[in-house]
Amino acid sequence: MHAVGALEAGICKYILISYGHSARSGGGMSQVLSRMAGDDAVFGHFGAAAGYALAARRAMHEYNTGPDTWKHIAVGQRKWANLNPRAVMYDRPMTESDYERSPWIVEPFRLADNCLVTDGGRAFILTTAERARDLPHPVVTIMGLGMHNPAADPVAARHLTGPTGARRAGEQAFHMAGITLEDVDACEIYDCFTYTVEITLQDYGFFGPGEGEEWFRGGTIEPGGRTPVNTSGGLLSEAYQMGLTPLTEGVMQLMGRCGDHQLGPATGNIKPEIILCSDNGGILQTHACCILRRN
Amino acid sequence: MTYSKPLPVPGADTKPFWDGCREHTIRIQRCKACGHLRRPPASVCPRCLARETEWVEMSGRGTVYSYVVYHVAYDPSFKEDLPYVVALVTLEEGPRILTNIVECDPAAVHCDMAVEAIWKDVTDTVSLPLFRPAS
Ligand SMILES: [Zn+2]
């Protein structure tokens, strides 16, 4: 959003947005997460998984979600990763019973509910539509942007079970884009944990609280499904590159650069025109929504 | 025996809370202007932005807002406690506090369960507020 402002103001012509981290081999991610703990460490409370798990547990209590919903997300995204040679989990299929046998990490989350920790990097270049049309590659444009940051510490937060920042960020982005949910061909959702996908899609309005299990059931988000989600495998099954995993996947799908997991006749989906992307930070404390279009 | 787990690092905002724990009371910051009880502690009231505060004693009774069961020790000093429960407890006065639920099978903990504070003196200067099922 800042980059768009810099382009609009004429301060920059081309902006490179990049991310790279030796998160796995360098141990960087565990250092970042342990520093977040503060006095919570006194009670043995560390990292991001348990913070999201607290939100997810309360959601189970309030509107009856849980592992039966989240397994569709973990298994569905893995099917996309199995089509993507770049994905960490490319050659490791996951069935529903594999999910159910996955060990508890911080209950109610199993290992299969957690994203990967990955070495690697991602980048994309942003410029004006006018300049982009003179370049040799297919153009992907931003139709809508929204951002909402409830920011509250999870101890004080009223939004752990929704609406999260996704509600207002989504409303802003759809308003700017001038479209509705029915116009979206695929979603690339920031998926640090399976629950994050559920609460984000729920707050965008795809289904109501407690309706997630029914919505996901039957392969909705999988190859050939009616609403493909996280078509690279996502943070859960491709690679953890912060918000750039979903955003760059959305761009590459619309450019037609995705090989075997390219949405189209080969996956049993329509060729996408519009893709909805999300990012969030903290324990559901910040949220950004970006709607992309081909051309 | 020396205590091997992490200890609180009281700062300007959090010292009165930990001082209260040492005396086995849960003290929460209250805005002198609007009366809002706030946690985490902060120098400014999130409701009305006033700076004047006082610390007031809570009853130590509350309910479980949410909880998780750790099956992995992120810090090796917690390995002996696995599986253990970390919870957000809503105090009966309103604010929430992060804590452990003890003296209870992790499988028996549930949201909205009534709990009460108990105290664990871990060093000569530090006591931790833990919660157990209300008697
Ligand atoms: Zn106030």
Tab-separated table of C-alpha atoms and ligand atoms in Angstrom:
chain	number	residue	atom	x	y	z
A	1	MET	CA	0.000	0.000	0.000
A	2	HIS	CA	2.942	2.319	0.739
A	3	ALA	CA	4.494	1.258	-2.553
A	4	VAL	CA	1.332	2.231	-4.451
A	5	GLY	CA	1.486	5.638	-2.760
A	6	ALA	CA	5.128	6.106	-3.755
A	7	LEU	CA	4.301	5.260	-7.377
A	8	GLU	CA	1.211	7.485	-7.459
A	9	ALA	CA	3.184	10.381	-5.989
A	10	GLY	CA	5.845	9.930	-8.657
A	11	ILE	CA	8.544	9.319	-6.047
A	12	CYS	CA	9.460	5.939	-7.578
A	13	LYS	CA	9.166	4.332	-11.000
A	14	TYR	CA	9.733	0.687	-10.093
A	15	ILE	CA	9.562	-0.825	-6.617
A	16	LEU	CA	11.097	-4.159	-5.683
A	17	ILE	CA	9.446	-5.829	-2.681
A	18	SER	CA	11.464	-8.748	-1.425
A	19	TYR	CA	11.803	-11.180	1.451
A	20	GLY	CA	14.567	-13.634	2.246
A	21	HIS	CA	15.365	-15.553	5.407
A	22	SER	CA	17.538	-18.456	6.528
A	23	ALA	CA	14.665	-19.236	8.870
A	24	ARG	CA	15.348	-22.951	9.040
A	25	SER	CA	19.117	-23.445	8.759
A	26	GLY	CA	19.962	-20.236	10.652
A	27	GLY	CA	17.430	-20.727	13.441
A	28	GLY	CA	16.274	-17.161	12.810
A	29	MET	CA	12.563	-17.881	13.059
A	30	SER	CA	12.772	-19.481	16.500
A	31	GLN	CA	14.794	-16.499	17.752
A	32	VAL	CA	12.175	-14.068	16.470
A	33	LEU	CA	9.376	-16.060	18.082
A	34	SER	CA	11.100	-16.557	21.446
A	35	ARG	CA	11.769	-12.814	21.731
A	36	MET	CA	8.041	-12.216	21.305
A	37	ALA	CA	7.242	-14.164	24.473
A	38	GLY	CA	8.228	-11.604	27.152
A	39	ASP	CA	6.792	-12.420	30.583
A	40	ASP	CA	4.475	-15.011	28.985
A	41	ALA	CA	7.541	-17.303	29.004
A	42	VAL	CA	7.113	-17.542	32.777
A	43	PHE	CA	4.020	-19.680	32.128
A	44	GLY	CA	5.689	-21.671	29.355
A	45	HIS	CA	3.885	-19.700	26.638
A	46	PHE	CA	6.026	-19.175	23.538
A	47	GLY	CA	5.720	-18.345	19.893
A	48	ALA	CA	2.892	-17.856	17.477
A	49	ALA	CA	1.303	-21.321	17.340
A	50	ALA	CA	-0.044	-21.158	20.884
A	51	GLY	CA	-1.406	-17.629	20.400
A	52	TYR	CA	-3.395	-18.698	17.350
A	53	ALA	CA	-4.329	-21.929	19.139
A	54	LEU	CA	-5.903	-19.853	21.943
A	55	ALA	CA	-7.987	-18.057	19.330
A	56	ALA	CA	-8.886	-21.335	17.632
A	57	ARG	CA	-9.903	-23.015	20.911
A	58	ARG	CA	-12.259	-20.161	21.776
A	59	ALA	CA	-13.704	-20.352	18.264
A	60	MET	CA	-14.342	-24.092	18.818
A	61	HIS	CA	-16.300	-23.154	21.931
A	62	GLU	CA	-18.256	-20.270	20.389
A	63	TYR	CA	-19.230	-21.653	16.998
A	64	ASN	CA	-18.277	-25.266	16.838
A	65	THR	CA	-15.318	-25.295	14.480
A	66	GLY	CA	-12.292	-27.532	15.059
A	67	PRO	CA	-10.061	-30.198	13.538
A	68	ASP	CA	-12.920	-31.517	11.357
A	69	THR	CA	-12.876	-28.152	9.582
A	70	TRP	CA	-9.112	-27.657	9.578
A	71	LYS	CA	-8.312	-31.072	8.100
A	72	HIS	CA	-9.996	-30.022	4.833
A	73	ILE	CA	-7.610	-27.044	4.702
A	74	ALA	CA	-4.438	-29.006	5.485
A	75	VAL	CA	-5.321	-31.859	3.099
A	76	GLY	CA	-6.631	-29.581	0.331
A	77	GLN	CA	-3.551	-27.384	0.299
A	78	ARG	CA	-1.283	-30.431	0.323
A	79	LYS	CA	-2.928	-31.587	-2.924
A	80	TRP	CA	-1.825	-28.304	-4.505
A	81	ALA	CA	1.717	-28.735	-3.146
A	82	ASN	CA	1.827	-32.191	-4.716
A	83	LEU	CA	1.488	-30.452	-8.113
A	84	ASN	CA	4.213	-27.900	-7.338
A	85	PRO	CA	7.859	-29.092	-7.603
A	86	ARG	CA	8.992	-25.956	-5.717
A	87	ALA	CA	6.928	-26.953	-2.678
A	88	VAL	CA	8.687	-28.443	0.344
A	89	MET	CA	5.887	-31.042	0.566
A	90	TYR	CA	5.810	-31.793	-3.201
A	91	ASP	CA	6.442	-35.522	-2.825
A	92	ARG	CA	4.593	-36.015	0.468
A	93	PRO	CA	0.852	-36.591	0.035
A	94	MET	CA	-1.466	-36.220	3.045
A	95	THR	CA	-4.765	-38.022	3.565
A	96	GLU	CA	-7.427	-37.173	6.138
A	97	SER	CA	-6.231	-40.047	8.309
A	98	ASP	CA	-2.634	-38.770	8.013
A	99	TYR	CA	-3.962	-35.475	9.365
A	100	GLU	CA	-5.767	-37.212	12.208
A	101	ARG	CA	-2.583	-39.088	13.137
A	102	SER	CA	-0.410	-35.963	13.023
A	103	PRO	CA	1.024	-35.324	16.521
A	104	TRP	CA	-0.280	-32.592	18.779
A	105	ILE	CA	1.988	-29.558	19.037
A	106	VAL	CA	-0.104	-27.088	20.988
A	107	GLU	CA	-3.575	-28.607	21.207
A	108	PRO	CA	-5.963	-27.971	19.422
A	109	PHE	CA	-3.244	-27.681	16.733
A	110	ARG	CA	-1.501	-30.699	15.305
A	111	LEU	CA	1.764	-30.549	13.395
A	112	ALA	CA	-0.289	-30.553	10.183
A	113	ASP	CA	-2.057	-27.326	11.261
A	114	ASN	CA	1.277	-25.473	11.426
A	115	CYS	CA	3.083	-23.706	8.608
A	116	LEU	CA	6.567	-24.659	7.528
A	117	VAL	CA	9.807	-22.957	8.519
A	118	THR	CA	11.746	-22.455	5.294
A	119	ASP	CA	14.963	-21.034	3.893
A	120	GLY	CA	14.323	-18.996	0.801
A	121	GLY	CA	13.119	-15.785	-0.687
A	122	ARG	CA	10.462	-14.144	-2.826
A	123	ALA	CA	10.221	-10.875	-4.684
A	124	PHE	CA	7.921	-8.954	-6.968
A	125	ILE	CA	8.139	-5.667	-8.840
A	126	LEU	CA	5.472	-3.011	-8.715
A	127	THR	CA	5.147	-0.201	-11.233
A	128	THR	CA	2.400	1.848	-12.870
A	129	ALA	CA	0.032	0.076	-15.274
A	130	GLU	CA	1.268	2.375	-18.026
A	131	ARG	CA	4.910	1.328	-17.622
A	132	ALA	CA	3.990	-2.319	-17.076
A	133	ARG	CA	2.244	-2.505	-20.448
A	134	ASP	CA	5.525	-1.620	-22.193
A	135	LEU	CA	7.303	-4.578	-20.551
A	136	PRO	CA	7.545	-8.029	-22.189
A	137	HIS	CA	5.631	-9.988	-19.507
A	138	PRO	CA	1.885	-10.356	-18.935
A	139	VAL	CA	0.551	-7.644	-16.647
A	140	VAL	CA	-1.261	-8.207	-13.348
A	141	THR	CA	-3.002	-5.174	-11.870
A	142	ILE	CA	-4.150	-4.333	-8.362
A	143	MET	CA	-7.924	-3.873	-8.339
A	144	GLY	CA	-8.396	-3.288	-4.655
A	145	LEU	CA	-6.483	-2.890	-1.414
A	146	GLY	CA	-7.589	-2.837	2.196
A	147	MET	CA	-5.862	-2.794	5.535
A	148	HIS	CA	-7.166	-3.012	9.085
A	149	ASN	CA	-5.072	-3.410	12.212
A	150	PRO	CA	-7.033	-4.115	15.409
A	151	ALA	CA	-3.582	-4.413	17.037
A	152	ALA	CA	-4.746	-5.387	20.529
A	153	ASP	CA	-2.632	-7.815	22.553
A	154	PRO	CA	-4.363	-11.218	22.619
A	155	VAL	CA	-4.868	-10.808	26.377
A	156	ALA	CA	-7.133	-7.823	25.743
A	157	ALA	CA	-8.396	-8.660	22.253
A	158	ARG	CA	-12.114	-8.934	21.565
A	159	HIS	CA	-11.581	-10.201	18.026
A	160	LEU	CA	-9.793	-13.544	18.466
A	161	THR	CA	-12.822	-15.414	17.125
A	162	GLY	CA	-13.717	-12.702	14.618
A	163	PRO	CA	-14.389	-10.382	13.161
A	164	THR	CA	-10.633	-9.960	12.763
A	165	GLY	CA	-8.995	-7.219	10.721
A	166	ALA	CA	-9.984	-9.268	7.657
A	167	ARG	CA	-13.574	-7.997	7.881
A	168	ARG	CA	-12.865	-4.331	7.307
A	169	ALA	CA	-9.758	-4.855	5.152
A	170	GLY	CA	-11.849	-7.084	2.870
A	171	GLU	CA	-14.716	-4.585	2.707
A	172	GLN	CA	-12.287	-1.824	1.710
A	173	ALA	CA	-10.608	-3.937	-0.977
A	174	PHE	CA	-13.910	-5.131	-2.508
A	175	HIS	CA	-15.264	-1.584	-2.461
A	176	MET	CA	-12.175	-0.290	-4.280
A	177	ALA	CA	-12.299	-3.155	-6.776
A	178	GLY	CA	-16.035	-2.741	-7.389
A	179	ILE	CA	-16.626	-6.502	-7.321
A	180	THR	CA	-18.243	-9.079	-5.030
A	181	LEU	CA	-17.128	-12.453	-3.664
A	182	GLU	CA	-18.828	-14.195	-6.606
A	183	ASP	CA	-16.309	-12.571	-8.980
A	184	VAL	CA	-13.301	-14.146	-7.235
A	185	ASP	CA	-11.791	-17.106	-9.117
A	186	ALA	CA	-9.255	-18.188	-6.458
A	187	CYS	CA	-7.859	-17.125	-3.083
A	188	GLU	CA	-4.293	-16.973	-1.817
A	189	ILE	CA	-4.727	-16.654	1.943
A	190	TYR	CA	-1.996	-16.093	4.533
A	191	ASP	CA	-2.063	-19.488	6.253
A	192	CYS	CA	0.339	-19.498	9.195
A	193	PHE	CA	-2.105	-22.030	10.691
A	194	THR	CA	-5.135	-23.810	9.260
A	195	TYR	CA	-7.455	-21.786	11.523
A	196	THR	CA	-6.108	-18.578	9.969
A	197	VAL	CA	-7.517	-19.672	6.593
A	198	GLU	CA	-10.921	-20.413	8.124
A	199	ILE	CA	-11.227	-17.146	10.067
A	200	THR	CA	-9.978	-15.072	7.107
A	201	LEU	CA	-12.403	-16.568	4.575
A	202	GLN	CA	-15.184	-16.347	7.193
A	203	ASP	CA	-14.493	-12.665	7.830
A	204	TYR	CA	-14.364	-11.966	4.077
A	205	GLY	CA	-17.901	-13.381	3.983
A	206	PHE	CA	-17.516	-16.718	2.172
A	207	PHE	CA	-19.432	-18.427	5.022
A	208	GLY	CA	-20.779	-17.666	8.477
A	209	PRO	CA	-19.334	-18.665	11.860
A	210	GLY	CA	-19.636	-22.430	12.261
A	211	GLU	CA	-20.390	-22.998	8.557
A	212	GLY	CA	-16.738	-23.573	7.602
A	213	GLU	CA	-16.769	-27.371	7.822
A	214	GLU	CA	-19.660	-27.595	5.393
A	215	TRP	CA	-18.115	-24.992	3.064
A	216	PHE	CA	-14.706	-26.718	2.894
A	217	ARG	CA	-16.130	-30.260	2.722
A	218	GLY	CA	-15.988	-32.086	-0.627
A	219	GLY	CA	-12.787	-30.581	-1.986
A	220	THR	CA	-13.923	-26.950	-2.287
A	221	ILE	CA	-10.387	-25.562	-2.161
A	222	GLU	CA	-8.580	-28.427	-3.919
A	223	PRO	CA	-7.579	-28.810	-7.568
A	224	GLY	CA	-10.869	-28.859	-9.458
A	225	GLY	CA	-12.756	-27.364	-6.529
A	226	ARG	CA	-15.200	-24.470	-6.833
A	227	THR	CA	-13.015	-22.006	-4.890
A	228	PRO	CA	-9.330	-22.936	-5.143
A	229	VAL	CA	-7.339	-21.734	-2.125
A	230	ASN	CA	-3.545	-21.561	-1.710
A	231	THR	CA	-2.771	-23.097	-5.074
A	232	SER	CA	0.982	-23.439	-4.444
A	233	GLY	CA	0.457	-25.386	-1.209
A	234	GLY	CA	0.697	-22.155	0.770
A	235	LEU	CA	2.659	-21.559	3.934
A	236	LEU	CA	1.417	-24.928	5.217
A	237	SER	CA	2.802	-27.032	2.376
A	238	GLU	CA	4.850	-24.948	-0.079
A	239	ALA	CA	7.145	-22.587	1.854
A	240	TYR	CA	6.975	-19.925	4.559
A	241	GLN	CA	7.863	-16.616	2.898
A	242	MET	CA	5.601	-14.399	5.020
A	243	GLY	CA	2.880	-12.618	3.030
A	244	LEU	CA	4.858	-13.009	-0.165
A	245	THR	CA	3.958	-16.705	-0.486
A	246	PRO	CA	0.274	-15.897	-1.129
A	247	LEU	CA	0.831	-12.634	-3.012
A	248	THR	CA	3.464	-13.915	-5.453
A	249	GLU	CA	1.408	-17.067	-6.093
A	250	GLY	CA	-1.596	-14.888	-6.983
A	251	VAL	CA	0.516	-12.841	-9.397
A	252	MET	CA	2.109	-15.897	-11.028
A	253	GLN	CA	-1.264	-17.644	-11.444
A	254	LEU	CA	-2.632	-14.613	-13.282
A	255	MET	CA	0.551	-14.404	-15.409
A	256	GLY	CA	0.143	-18.101	-16.276
A	257	ARG	CA	3.533	-19.113	-14.878
A	258	CYS	CA	2.537	-21.961	-12.533
A	259	GLY	CA	3.311	-25.130	-14.512
A	260	ASP	CA	1.484	-28.222	-13.250
A	261	HIS	CA	-0.449	-26.292	-10.629
A	262	GLN	CA	-1.541	-23.589	-13.080
A	263	LEU	CA	-5.275	-23.027	-12.646
A	264	GLY	CA	-7.037	-23.983	-15.877
A	265	PRO	CA	-8.357	-27.034	-17.696
A	266	ALA	CA	-5.459	-29.197	-16.457
A	267	THR	CA	-6.460	-28.716	-12.799
A	268	GLY	CA	-10.190	-28.756	-13.567
A	269	ASN	CA	-10.592	-25.058	-12.804
A	270	ILE	CA	-11.351	-22.023	-14.907
A	271	LYS	CA	-8.460	-19.836	-16.044
A	272	PRO	CA	-8.433	-17.147	-13.350
A	273	GLU	CA	-9.182	-13.493	-14.017
A	274	ILE	CA	-9.420	-12.281	-10.413
A	275	ILE	CA	-7.525	-13.575	-7.352
A	276	LEU	CA	-8.004	-12.474	-3.741
A	277	CYS	CA	-4.857	-12.391	-1.561
A	278	SER	CA	-4.419	-11.805	2.165
A	279	ASP	CA	-1.709	-11.194	4.714
A	280	ASN	CA	-1.851	-10.881	8.479
A	281	GLY	CA	0.523	-10.331	11.345
A	282	GLY	CA	0.883	-10.686	15.089
A	283	ILE	CA	-1.790	-12.893	16.649
A	284	LEU	CA	-4.530	-11.760	14.234
A	285	GLN	CA	-3.477	-8.170	15.017
A	286	THR	CA	-2.883	-6.794	11.522
A	287	HIS	CA	-4.499	-7.618	8.192
A	288	ALA	CA	-4.049	-6.639	4.562
A	289	CYS	CA	-6.207	-7.661	1.603
A	290	CYS	CA	-5.217	-7.315	-2.047
A	291	ILE	CA	-7.392	-8.141	-5.074
A	292	LEU	CA	-5.485	-8.842	-8.296
A	293	ARG	CA	-6.684	-9.003	-11.907
A	294	ARG	CA	-5.201	-10.320	-15.137
A	295	ASN	CA	-4.265	-7.390	-17.451
B	1	MET	CA	17.064	-26.453	44.237
B	2	THR	CA	17.519	-23.582	41.803
B	3	TYR	CA	14.588	-22.579	39.627
B	4	SER	CA	15.442	-23.227	35.981
B	5	LYS	CA	12.429	-21.740	34.191
B	6	PRO	CA	12.183	-18.194	32.810
B	7	LEU	CA	11.462	-15.485	35.410
B	8	PRO	CA	9.500	-12.272	34.859
B	9	VAL	CA	11.469	-9.175	33.904
B	10	PRO	CA	9.417	-6.423	35.565
B	11	GLY	CA	9.384	-3.109	33.730
B	12	ALA	CA	7.976	0.252	34.803
B	13	ASP	CA	4.467	-0.798	33.704
B	14	THR	CA	4.519	-4.351	35.067
B	15	LYS	CA	6.413	-4.026	38.379
B	16	PRO	CA	3.315	-3.287	40.519
B	17	PHE	CA	1.677	-6.461	39.150
B	18	TRP	CA	4.651	-8.660	40.049
B	19	ASP	CA	5.055	-6.904	43.433
B	20	GLY	CA	1.422	-7.792	44.110
B	21	CYS	CA	2.044	-11.414	43.150
B	22	ARG	CA	4.829	-11.540	45.726
B	23	GLU	CA	2.138	-10.662	48.320
B	24	HIS	CA	-0.227	-13.223	46.759
B	25	THR	CA	-2.661	-10.698	45.326
B	26	ILE	CA	-3.552	-10.030	41.711
B	27	ARG	CA	-3.328	-6.279	41.167
B	28	ILE	CA	-4.697	-4.730	38.015
B	29	GLN	CA	-4.293	-1.184	36.776
B	30	ARG	CA	-7.420	1.001	36.955
B	31	CYS	CA	-7.828	4.319	35.148
B	32	LYS	CA	-8.502	7.061	37.681
B	33	ALA	CA	-10.423	9.066	35.090
B	34	CYS	CA	-12.866	6.478	33.690
B	35	GLY	CA	-12.423	3.457	35.976
B	36	HIS	CA	-11.443	1.080	33.153
B	37	LEU	CA	-9.478	-1.940	34.394
B	38	ARG	CA	-6.733	-2.616	31.890
B	39	ARG	CA	-4.387	-5.428	31.082
B	40	PRO	CA	-1.716	-5.587	29.727
B	41	PRO	CA	-0.444	-2.658	31.830
B	42	ALA	CA	0.221	0.565	29.953
B	43	SER	CA	1.031	4.177	30.737
B	44	VAL	CA	-2.092	5.499	29.011
B	45	CYS	CA	-5.716	4.328	29.282
B	46	PRO	CA	-6.811	2.711	25.992
B	47	ARG	CA	-10.399	3.933	26.572
B	48	CYS	CA	-9.906	7.605	27.495
B	49	LEU	CA	-6.149	8.278	27.136
B	50	ALA	CA	-5.822	9.514	30.740
B	51	ARG	CA	-2.467	8.869	32.426
B	52	GLU	CA	-3.520	8.771	36.108
B	53	THR	CA	-3.807	5.195	37.369
B	54	GLU	CA	-4.104	3.184	40.533
B	55	TRP	CA	-3.576	-0.524	41.187
B	56	VAL	CA	-6.514	-2.427	42.643
B	57	GLU	CA	-6.783	-5.920	44.082
B	58	MET	CA	-8.778	-8.602	42.267
B	59	SER	CA	-10.672	-11.412	43.987
B	60	GLY	CA	-8.666	-14.162	42.275
B	61	ARG	CA	-11.811	-15.780	40.871
B	62	GLY	CA	-12.546	-16.061	37.181
B	63	THR	CA	-13.424	-18.266	34.233
B	64	VAL	CA	-11.361	-19.841	31.470
B	65	TYR	CA	-11.766	-17.725	28.296
B	66	SER	CA	-9.559	-20.021	26.239
B	67	TYR	CA	-6.780	-22.535	26.787
B	68	VAL	CA	-4.231	-24.661	24.945
B	69	VAL	CA	-2.381	-27.831	25.873
B	70	TYR	CA	1.356	-27.837	25.172
B	71	HIS	CA	2.636	-31.189	23.921
B	72	VAL	CA	6.027	-29.787	22.906
B	73	ALA	CA	8.513	-28.002	25.186
B	74	TYR	CA	9.639	-24.844	23.367
B	75	ASP	CA	11.977	-24.277	26.325
B	76	PRO	CA	13.648	-27.426	27.720
B	77	SER	CA	12.832	-26.383	31.301
B	78	PHE	CA	9.137	-27.121	30.640
B	79	LYS	CA	9.744	-30.667	29.406
B	80	GLU	CA	8.968	-32.170	32.813
B	81	ASP	CA	5.529	-30.492	32.799
B	82	LEU	CA	4.268	-31.866	29.476
B	83	PRO	CA	1.420	-31.889	28.732
B	84	TYR	CA	0.639	-28.581	30.450
B	85	VAL	CA	-2.129	-26.010	30.073
B	86	VAL	CA	-1.731	-22.306	29.244
B	87	ALA	CA	-4.963	-20.342	29.539
B	88	LEU	CA	-6.466	-16.905	29.237
B	89	VAL	CA	-8.579	-16.430	32.370
B	90	THR	CA	-11.226	-13.717	32.522
B	91	LEU	CA	-11.195	-12.367	36.080
B	92	GLU	CA	-14.637	-11.765	37.580
B	93	GLU	CA	-13.839	-8.035	37.589
B	94	GLY	CA	-13.398	-8.130	33.783
B	95	PRO	CA	-9.759	-8.112	32.654
B	96	ARG	CA	-7.994	-11.188	31.294
B	97	ILE	CA	-4.748	-12.719	32.482
B	98	LEU	CA	-2.442	-15.302	30.922
B	99	THR	CA	-1.680	-18.173	33.296
B	100	ASN	CA	-1.469	-21.945	33.777
B	101	ILE	CA	-4.351	-24.189	34.846
B	102	VAL	CA	-3.029	-26.672	37.404
B	103	GLU	CA	-4.404	-29.384	39.691
B	104	CYS	CA	-6.619	-30.499	36.792
B	105	ASP	CA	-6.334	-33.107	34.034
B	106	PRO	CA	-5.671	-31.125	30.816
B	107	ALA	CA	-8.463	-33.112	29.129
B	108	ALA	CA	-10.943	-31.835	31.748
B	109	VAL	CA	-10.238	-28.125	31.207
B	110	HIS	CA	-12.933	-26.316	29.207
B	111	CYS	CA	-13.891	-22.796	28.160
B	112	ASP	CA	-15.995	-20.881	30.722
B	113	MET	CA	-14.904	-23.254	33.509
B	114	ALA	CA	-14.787	-21.533	36.939
B	115	VAL	CA	-11.270	-21.214	38.357
B	116	GLU	CA	-9.502	-19.636	41.323
B	117	ALA	CA	-5.989	-18.321	41.851
B	118	ILE	CA	-3.340	-20.218	43.771
B	119	TRP	CA	0.239	-19.123	44.312
B	120	LYS	CA	3.523	-20.719	43.433
B	121	ASP	CA	6.544	-19.219	45.172
B	122	VAL	CA	9.316	-19.969	42.705
B	123	THR	CA	12.174	-17.862	44.179
B	124	ASP	CA	12.644	-15.652	47.255
B	125	THR	CA	11.263	-12.685	45.325
B	126	VAL	CA	8.946	-14.145	42.681
B	127	SER	CA	5.506	-15.733	43.032
B	128	LEU	CA	3.408	-16.812	40.068
B	129	PRO	CA	-0.389	-16.605	39.891
B	130	LEU	CA	-1.703	-19.980	38.708
B	131	PHE	CA	-5.326	-21.136	38.567
B	132	ARG	CA	-7.128	-24.334	39.485
B	133	PRO	CA	-10.761	-25.447	39.239
B	134	ALA	CA	-12.873	-23.400	41.693
B	135	SER	CA	-13.642	-25.227	44.894
C	1	ZN	ZN	-9.654	5.768	31.214
